Amino acid sequence: MPDQNKQIARQLAEKIRANVTHPMTIMEVCGTHTHALFAHGIRSIIPPELNLISGPGCPVCVTSQHDIDIMIKLASVPTLTICTFGDMMRVPGTKGSLLTERANGTDIRVMYSPFDVISWAEADPSREFVLIGIGFETTIPSFGATIKAAKEKGIKNLSILSLHKSVVDALEPLATIPGVSVDGLILPGHVVTITGIEPFKILETEFGTASVVTGFEAIDMIASIEYLTRMIHDKTPKVLNQYTRVVKNEGNRIAQEIIKEVFTPCDSNWRGMGNLPGTGLTLSKEYEDFDVLKRHKVEMEESKEPPGCICGQVITGSAKPTECPLFAKVCTPANPVGPCMVSGEGSCSAYYKYSRI
Ligand code: SF4
């Protein structure tokens, strides 16, 4: 960190200590923020009365066990090639994972962008390539643009399992998680870059929750905590944008249009939060032919969470990873029991990486 920033950080840390005159709880909604707080050493400079808890902002972690099992079941259909980001490969389903399926000879590919799948599908018309669509508003536009491009090119051997979730549509359940009292929210700057600020204003008007949109640099995060603790101290909750160099009030209109054209809201199952009506995204009428579950019927057995895993509580901020009896004993990044230890955005992987130093 440059010297000038170190000085600013010290001044902000002083102000945070002055603001925290009583116990306060702030939730970082996004898993990348959880990792950034550790990586920048910010937890070590905040007063003990300020409780930082992780929220449900890791898309891999909040995907329900049933949806993971569907993904693994699709991999067993001989004509399908499953295409996914690397994180999903190791997430344990009720029986096995995509990685174990691949070890058994199934054609499963790791993509770096959904657009990779267009060229794979064009190169091998004998197989159907299935995009595993997992993510929030940050990544949904690239999946939408891929499906739109496939339609325009007349590609028939490409489909999608859309397990996308909307942070915006889940704001009410996020702000009112039963048994979890949150005074302030650190909002995910990358999501709000797409959606714009307006949809988040209900946090101020309906829930009275102090919220700050912020980036991922150390100064961004310290400044956002200073804003939040000041608003909580002064009892003046608002939605503020600290990340103005990236986030515009109106968001990214082109990305919003793609989401609206290709997808439509549906109910969605969240790990730890259950079925949240209208928080998922399925294909719109115009693109429903690309829905893999409309093309292939899969017979599902009962899904079971990994025994002993408390990811559901970790995701909702009602337990810390270190409270899980399996943490760092049975469950490690090399041998993950639940998704929060697998994902690069997962809270358990952040605590494992940084809190044991
Ligand atoms: Fe699940 Fe492992 Fe985290 Fe425990 S430590 S909650 S088993 S991912």
mmCIF file of N, CA, C and O and ligand atoms in Angstrom, residues 308-311 314 321 324 326-327 331 337-341 348, ligand 1:
data_model
loop_
_atom_site.group_PDB
_atom_site.id
_atom_site.type_symbol
_atom_site.label_atom_id
_atom_site.label_comp_id
_atom_site.label_asym_id
_atom_site.label_seq_id
_atom_site.Cartn_x
_atom_site.Cartn_y
_atom_site.Cartn_z
ATOM 1 N N GLY A 308 -22.948 -33.085 9.045
ATOM 2 C CA GLY A 308 -22.091 -32.267 9.916
ATOM 3 C C GLY A 308 -21.761 -30.892 9.363
ATOM 4 O O GLY A 308 -21.269 -30.035 10.091
ATOM 5 N N CYS A 309 -22.007 -30.671 8.088
ATOM 6 C CA CYS A 309 -21.672 -29.381 7.458
ATOM 7 C C CYS A 309 -22.705 -28.324 7.850
ATOM 8 O O CYS A 309 -23.909 -28.573 7.773
ATOM 9 N N ILE A 310 -22.241 -27.143 8.267
ATOM 10 C CA ILE A 310 -23.173 -26.077 8.659
ATOM 11 C C ILE A 310 -23.103 -24.901 7.679
ATOM 12 O O ILE A 310 -23.331 -23.750 8.049
ATOM 13 N N CYS A 311 -22.810 -25.206 6.403
ATOM 14 C CA CYS A 311 -22.732 -24.142 5.389
ATOM 15 C C CYS A 311 -23.979 -23.240 5.408
ATOM 16 O O CYS A 311 -23.870 -22.027 5.227
ATOM 17 N N VAL A 314 -23.497 -20.730 7.974
ATOM 18 C CA VAL A 314 -22.374 -19.842 7.650
ATOM 19 C C VAL A 314 -22.826 -18.808 6.610
ATOM 20 O O VAL A 314 -22.549 -17.605 6.733
ATOM 21 N N PRO A 321 -17.446 -19.922 10.311
ATOM 22 C CA PRO A 321 -16.853 -21.199 9.884
ATOM 23 C C PRO A 321 -16.141 -21.926 11.007
ATOM 24 O O PRO A 321 -16.200 -23.149 11.113
ATOM 25 N N CYS A 324 -17.922 -24.569 13.019
ATOM 26 C CA CYS A 324 -18.251 -25.877 12.451
ATOM 27 C C CYS A 324 -17.272 -26.910 13.010
ATOM 28 O O CYS A 324 -16.051 -26.729 12.925
ATOM 29 N N LEU A 326 -16.295 -29.551 11.866
ATOM 30 C CA LEU A 326 -15.454 -30.203 10.847
ATOM 31 C C LEU A 326 -14.365 -29.267 10.322
ATOM 32 O O LEU A 326 -13.434 -29.714 9.647
ATOM 33 N N PHE A 327 -14.486 -27.958 10.636
ATOM 34 C CA PHE A 327 -13.573 -26.952 10.080
ATOM 35 C C PHE A 327 -12.111 -27.266 10.387
ATOM 36 O O PHE A 327 -11.734 -27.450 11.555
ATOM 37 N N CYS A 331 -12.706 -31.098 7.258
ATOM 38 C CA CYS A 331 -12.967 -30.277 6.067
ATOM 39 C C CYS A 331 -11.825 -29.280 5.825
ATOM 40 O O CYS A 331 -11.576 -28.405 6.657
ATOM 41 N N VAL A 337 -15.768 -30.604 2.503
ATOM 42 C CA VAL A 337 -17.011 -31.315 2.796
ATOM 43 C C VAL A 337 -18.200 -30.532 2.244
ATOM 44 O O VAL A 337 -19.175 -31.103 1.762
ATOM 45 N N GLY A 338 -18.123 -29.207 2.281
ATOM 46 C CA GLY A 338 -19.227 -28.379 1.802
ATOM 47 C C GLY A 338 -18.736 -27.319 0.832
ATOM 48 O O GLY A 338 -17.525 -27.076 0.721
ATOM 49 N N PRO A 339 -19.662 -26.649 0.136
ATOM 50 C CA PRO A 339 -19.280 -25.686 -0.896
ATOM 51 C C PRO A 339 -18.517 -24.470 -0.366
ATOM 52 O O PRO A 339 -17.712 -23.885 -1.081
ATOM 53 N N CYS A 340 -18.765 -24.089 0.906
ATOM 54 C CA CYS A 340 -18.101 -22.886 1.439
ATOM 55 C C CYS A 340 -16.591 -23.086 1.589
ATOM 56 O O CYS A 340 -15.848 -22.125 1.744
ATOM 57 N N MET A 341 -16.137 -24.346 1.573
ATOM 58 C CA MET A 341 -14.690 -24.616 1.637
ATOM 59 C C MET A 341 -14.112 -24.770 0.229
ATOM 60 O O MET A 341 -12.917 -24.614 0.031
ATOM 61 N N CYS A 348 -15.703 -20.312 4.426
ATOM 62 C CA CYS A 348 -14.859 -21.301 5.112
ATOM 63 C C CYS A 348 -13.466 -21.315 4.499
ATOM 64 O O CYS A 348 -12.476 -21.427 5.221
HETATM 65 FE FE1 SF4 B 1 -19.267 -27.035 5.614
HETATM 66 FE FE2 SF4 B 1 -16.632 -27.429 5.779
HETATM 67 FE FE3 SF4 B 1 -17.575 -25.014 6.151
HETATM 68 FE FE4 SF4 B 1 -17.999 -26.929 7.963
HETATM 69 S S1 SF4 B 1 -16.039 -26.029 7.423
HETATM 70 S S2 SF4 B 1 -19.496 -25.443 7.188
HETATM 71 S S3 SF4 B 1 -18.195 -28.726 6.653
HETATM 72 S S4 SF4 B 1 -17.692 -26.203 4.257
#
